[in-house]
């Protein structure tokens, strides 16, 4: 059930199927709203009014207590706006004559402004589902009002299912706001997203995590401008079975006393390639900057390729900046060690990769972490993983006298239990 169908069902329950009165629902500027259900309501000459708090909607994964739709599809404009707010704006008249024109006219940007702190993460999938097929935009802008704390989950699969192929994403965090943003790739198709531009204003905090499709070719650029006292972190998980992923990131410290962090993990299979270009810029007047870069590649098989270019452009002496890049693979000694515990070579490599990626997967939203680890187990052909520990997956320490390029092995539970996987 999508957002619109849920509203209609609740309205019918409250007012009755045969009522000739007005429906009360979240404010929707209906110009250009091409949903067939809404057209049907308008055909019945029912007036659309504002949400009145007494209407209870079916249980869905949408925080309705903060979702009121103010604004809409603007005639011949270059963007559509939807506001998430506690405010009740004035009723908006329905205009059915502009439906077809607006559906064709929408071209560029969908703007979502968050002005109240949601209790649960907002999934943009339900916005796309509610708007289908009216929205045909190529970019998305998310604005977080000052002092607001929010969490957003943006799934490539949900967007593609709703025919919303975004090429760019813009994040704007106003002063003292906070945003957790999860950009989750489709496991079976490359992403359409090509660029992310973030602006983190004074004392705001942005925490972003990105997963990358394991197949196909993708090139993505992520740039973040950080102002006084703000913090921005970016984590990326890249499992590349086939194809080529190129990720270019840049943290730009514009003002003083700001901090940033860029942490990447990759597991690359034979014939696949991962390129990571990590850059941090510190402006001359950005004193007190703290910046960290860390990249770790795991080469799963012969023929796997991974490249990292860590770069620091520092124009101020009063900073603390670090960068590091490592690359490793499963050595014969390691595989022999695991074989003595009943773990075959392919499974040993798969478990190693799972543990390597799980280190960052714990930063995914709670509702997404289990699904992501399950997709990795399927990708690595590890089965259901019912014997895998739910916490501390692969807390490794290097066995004595073993040449091991990564910090690995000594498992919880003991290794003998892993033979049943």
GROMACS .gro file of C-alpha atoms in nm, residues 34-252:
model
  219
   34UNK     CA    1  -0.081   1.276  -1.185
   35UNK     CA    2  -0.183   0.992  -0.954
   36UNK     CA    3  -0.486   0.813  -1.096
   37UNK     CA    4  -0.645   0.781  -0.752
   38UNK     CA    5  -0.634   1.156  -0.697
   39UNK     CA    6  -0.787   1.218  -1.038
   40UNK     CA    7  -1.066   0.981  -0.942
   41UNK     CA    8  -1.130   1.175  -0.621
   42UNK     CA    9  -1.137   1.502  -0.810
   43UNK     CA   10  -1.380   1.353  -1.058
   44UNK     CA   11  -1.613   1.295  -0.762
   45UNK     CA   12  -1.588   1.669  -0.688
   46UNK     CA   13  -1.455   1.617  -0.339
   47UNK     CA   14  -1.269   1.911  -0.191
   48UNK     CA   15  -0.918   1.851  -0.057
   49UNK     CA   16  -0.858   2.017   0.279
   50UNK     CA   17  -0.581   2.008   0.535
   51UNK     CA   18  -0.479   1.737   0.778
   52UNK     CA   19  -0.648   1.786   1.117
   53UNK     CA   20  -0.452   1.554   1.355
   54UNK     CA   21  -0.769   1.357   1.440
   55UNK     CA   22  -0.729   1.137   1.136
   56UNK     CA   23  -0.536   0.820   1.212
   57UNK     CA   24  -0.367   0.644   0.923
   58UNK     CA   25  -0.278   0.276   0.888
   59UNK     CA   26   0.057   0.172   1.030
   60UNK     CA   27   0.317   0.238   0.763
   61UNK     CA   28   0.687   0.314   0.765
   62UNK     CA   29   0.620   0.687   0.740
   63UNK     CA   30   0.635   0.926   1.040
   64UNK     CA   31   0.295   1.082   0.974
   65UNK     CA   32   0.315   1.295   1.285
   66UNK     CA   33   0.575   1.508   1.103
   67UNK     CA   34   0.474   1.460   0.742
   68UNK     CA   35   0.250   1.734   0.608
   69UNK     CA   36   0.283   1.812   0.241
   70UNK     CA   37   0.309   2.187   0.182
   71UNK     CA   38   0.386   2.304  -0.170
   72UNK     CA   39   0.379   2.079  -0.470
   73UNK     CA   40   0.426   2.062  -0.841
   74UNK     CA   41   0.463   2.419  -0.955
   75UNK     CA   42   0.329   2.526  -1.298
   76UNK     CA   43   0.609   2.550  -1.551
   77UNK     CA   44   0.865   2.569  -1.273
   78UNK     CA   45   1.198   2.393  -1.274
   79UNK     CA   46   1.146   2.214  -0.945
   80UNK     CA   47   0.887   2.058  -0.718
   81UNK     CA   48   0.886   2.126  -0.345
   82UNK     CA   49   0.762   1.915  -0.054
   83UNK     CA   50   0.796   2.033   0.304
   84UNK     CA   51   0.800   1.802   0.606
   85UNK     CA   52   0.669   2.021   0.886
   86UNK     CA   53   0.443   2.042   1.191
   87UNK     CA   54   0.273   2.351   1.054
   88UNK     CA   55  -0.074   2.348   0.897
   89UNK     CA   56  -0.066   2.571   0.589
   90UNK     CA   57  -0.378   2.711   0.428
   91UNK     CA   58  -0.591   2.483   0.208
   92UNK     CA   59  -0.490   2.467  -0.157
   93UNK     CA   60  -0.739   2.450  -0.440
   94UNK     CA   61  -0.733   2.161  -0.684
   95UNK     CA   62  -0.672   2.239  -1.049
   96UNK     CA   63  -0.721   1.938  -1.274
   97UNK     CA   64  -0.655   2.130  -1.595
   98UNK     CA   65  -0.281   2.146  -1.532
   99UNK     CA   66  -0.224   1.773  -1.479
  100UNK     CA   67  -0.098   1.678  -1.821
  101UNK     CA   68   0.099   1.999  -1.880
  102UNK     CA   69   0.284   1.970  -1.550
  103UNK     CA   70   0.361   1.603  -1.590
  104UNK     CA   71   0.542   1.695  -1.910
  105UNK     CA   72   0.695   2.017  -1.775
  106UNK     CA   73   0.872   1.875  -1.470
  107UNK     CA   74   1.235   1.846  -1.561
  108UNK     CA   75   1.496   1.899  -1.298
  109UNK     CA   76   1.482   1.910  -0.918
  110UNK     CA   77   1.267   1.765  -0.643
  111UNK     CA   78   1.319   1.960  -0.318
  112UNK     CA   79   1.247   1.804   0.021
  113UNK     CA   80   1.277   2.039   0.319
  114UNK     CA   81   1.273   1.891   0.669
  115UNK     CA   82   1.157   2.135   0.936
  116UNK     CA   83   1.066   1.893   1.215
  117UNK     CA   84   1.271   1.612   1.366
  118UNK     CA   85   1.127   1.277   1.250
  119UNK     CA   86   1.109   0.996   1.505
  120UNK     CA   87   1.219   0.738   1.249
  121UNK     CA   88   1.439   0.753   0.937
  122UNK     CA   89   1.267   0.898   0.632
  123UNK     CA   90   1.270   0.669   0.331
  124UNK     CA   91   1.242   0.860   0.006
  125UNK     CA   92   1.090   0.552  -0.154
  126UNK     CA   93   0.746   0.642  -0.020
  127UNK     CA   94   0.771   0.992  -0.166
  128UNK     CA   95   0.848   0.845  -0.507
  129UNK     CA   96   0.569   0.591  -0.468
  130UNK     CA   97   0.317   0.859  -0.379
  131UNK     CA   98   0.416   1.080  -0.669
  132UNK     CA   99   0.447   0.818  -0.941
  133UNK     CA  100   0.429   0.890  -1.227
  134UNK     CA  101   0.415   1.268  -1.187
  135UNK     CA  102   0.778   1.321  -1.091
  136UNK     CA  103   1.031   1.293  -1.370
  137UNK     CA  104   1.328   1.471  -1.218
  138UNK     CA  105   1.699   1.410  -1.248
  139UNK     CA  106   1.815   1.568  -0.922
  140UNK     CA  107   1.709   1.576  -0.560
  141UNK     CA  108   1.775   1.848  -0.301
  142UNK     CA  109   1.733   1.774   0.070
  143UNK     CA  110   1.731   2.069   0.310
  144UNK     CA  111   1.748   2.029   0.688
  145UNK     CA  112   1.631   2.335   0.881
  146UNK     CA  113   1.844   2.480   1.161
  147UNK     CA  114   1.847   2.279   1.483
  148UNK     CA  115   1.667   1.980   1.330
  149UNK     CA  116   1.795   1.622   1.359
  150UNK     CA  117   1.695   1.390   1.077
  151UNK     CA  118   1.781   1.060   0.914
  152UNK     CA  119   1.731   0.976   0.547
  153UNK     CA  120   1.751   0.641   0.366
  154UNK     CA  121   1.786   0.667  -0.012
  155UNK     CA  122   1.773   0.332  -0.192
  156UNK     CA  123   1.861   0.299  -0.559
  157UNK     CA  124   1.616   0.010  -0.588
  158UNK     CA  125   1.321   0.214  -0.461
  159UNK     CA  126   1.407   0.496  -0.697
  160UNK     CA  127   1.442   0.273  -1.002
  161UNK     CA  128   1.117   0.093  -0.923
  162UNK     CA  129   0.946   0.431  -0.926
  163UNK     CA  130   1.123   0.535  -1.248
  164UNK     CA  131   1.305   0.816  -1.068
  165UNK     CA  132   1.658   0.802  -1.209
  166UNK     CA  133   1.854   1.058  -1.012
  167UNK     CA  134   2.185   1.175  -1.146
  168UNK     CA  135   2.263   1.422  -0.867
  169UNK     CA  136   2.187   1.470  -0.499
  170UNK     CA  137   2.230   1.791  -0.300
  171UNK     CA  138   2.230   1.803   0.080
  172UNK     CA  139   2.202   2.134   0.267
  173UNK     CA  140   2.238   2.134   0.645
  174UNK     CA  141   2.156   2.466   0.805
  175UNK     CA  142   2.319   2.587   1.126
  176UNK     CA  143   2.326   2.337   1.418
  177UNK     CA  144   2.129   2.073   1.226
  178UNK     CA  145   2.216   1.705   1.195
  179UNK     CA  146   2.160   1.450   0.919
  180UNK     CA  147   2.234   1.079   0.892
  181UNK     CA  148   2.219   0.989   0.523
  182UNK     CA  149   2.238   0.631   0.393
  183UNK     CA  150   2.280   0.592   0.016
  184UNK     CA  151   2.214   0.226  -0.058
  185UNK     CA  152   2.297   0.072  -0.394
  186UNK     CA  153   2.089  -0.181  -0.584
  187UNK     CA  154   2.266  -0.518  -0.555
  188UNK     CA  155   2.159  -0.617  -0.907
  189UNK     CA  156   2.208  -0.300  -1.111
  190UNK     CA  157   2.446  -0.003  -1.119
  191UNK     CA  158   2.332   0.325  -0.970
  192UNK     CA  159   2.214   0.621  -1.177
  193UNK     CA  160   2.359   0.862  -0.920
  194UNK     CA  161   2.666   1.044  -1.050
  195UNK     CA  162   2.724   1.324  -0.803
  196UNK     CA  163   2.657   1.427  -0.443
  197UNK     CA  164   2.708   1.787  -0.328
  198UNK     CA  165   2.678   1.860   0.045
  199UNK     CA  166   2.692   2.192   0.230
  200UNK     CA  167   2.737   2.167   0.607
  201UNK     CA  168   2.686   2.503   0.775
  202UNK     CA  169   2.817   2.615   1.113
  203UNK     CA  170   2.798   2.356   1.393
  204UNK     CA  171   2.600   2.113   1.177
  205UNK     CA  172   2.680   1.741   1.151
  206UNK     CA  173   2.656   1.522   0.842
  207UNK     CA  174   2.710   1.146   0.864
  208UNK     CA  175   2.690   0.976   0.526
  209UNK     CA  176   2.737   0.611   0.436
  210UNK     CA  177   2.741   0.478   0.080
  211UNK     CA  178   2.717   0.124  -0.053
  212UNK     CA  179   2.813   0.048  -0.413
  213UNK     CA  180   2.658  -0.200  -0.657
  214UNK     CA  181   2.878  -0.512  -0.699
  215UNK     CA  182   2.813  -0.530  -1.074
  216UNK     CA  183   2.842  -0.299  -1.374
  217UNK     CA  184   3.028   0.027  -1.415
  218UNK     CA  185   2.975   0.334  -1.202
  219UNK     CA  186   3.145   0.668  -1.155
  220UNK     CA  187   3.048   0.891  -0.866
  221UNK     CA  188   3.176   1.218  -0.722
  222UNK     CA  189   3.102   1.332  -0.366
  223UNK     CA  190   3.193   1.685  -0.254
  224UNK     CA  191   3.130   1.835   0.087
  225UNK     CA  192   3.183   2.197   0.196
  226UNK     CA  193   3.229   2.233   0.571
  227UNK     CA  194   3.190   2.557   0.766
  228UNK     CA  195   3.287   2.670   1.116
  229UNK     CA  196   3.253   2.409   1.390
  230UNK     CA  197   3.082   2.162   1.158
  231UNK     CA  198   3.155   1.792   1.108
  232UNK     CA  199   3.119   1.570   0.802
  233UNK     CA  200   3.193   1.199   0.774
  234UNK     CA  201   3.173   0.971   0.473
  235UNK     CA  202   3.196   0.593   0.479
  236UNK     CA  203   3.180   0.377   0.166
  237UNK     CA  204   3.149   0.000   0.126
  238UNK     CA  205   3.247  -0.134  -0.215
  239UNK     CA  206   3.215  -0.503  -0.305
  240UNK     CA  207   3.304  -0.540  -0.673
  241UNK     CA  208   3.225  -0.877  -0.835
  242UNK     CA  209   3.237  -0.751  -1.193
  243UNK     CA  210   3.284  -0.419  -1.367
  244UNK     CA  211   3.452  -0.101  -1.250
  245UNK     CA  212   3.365   0.146  -0.974
  246UNK     CA  213   3.529   0.488  -0.960
  247UNK     CA  214   3.465   0.698  -0.649
  248UNK     CA  215   3.603   1.050  -0.614
  249UNK     CA  216   3.549   1.231  -0.284
  250UNK     CA  217   3.646   1.576  -0.161
  251UNK     CA  218   3.612   1.743   0.178
  252UNK     CA  219   3.655   2.121   0.161
   0.00000   0.00000   0.00000
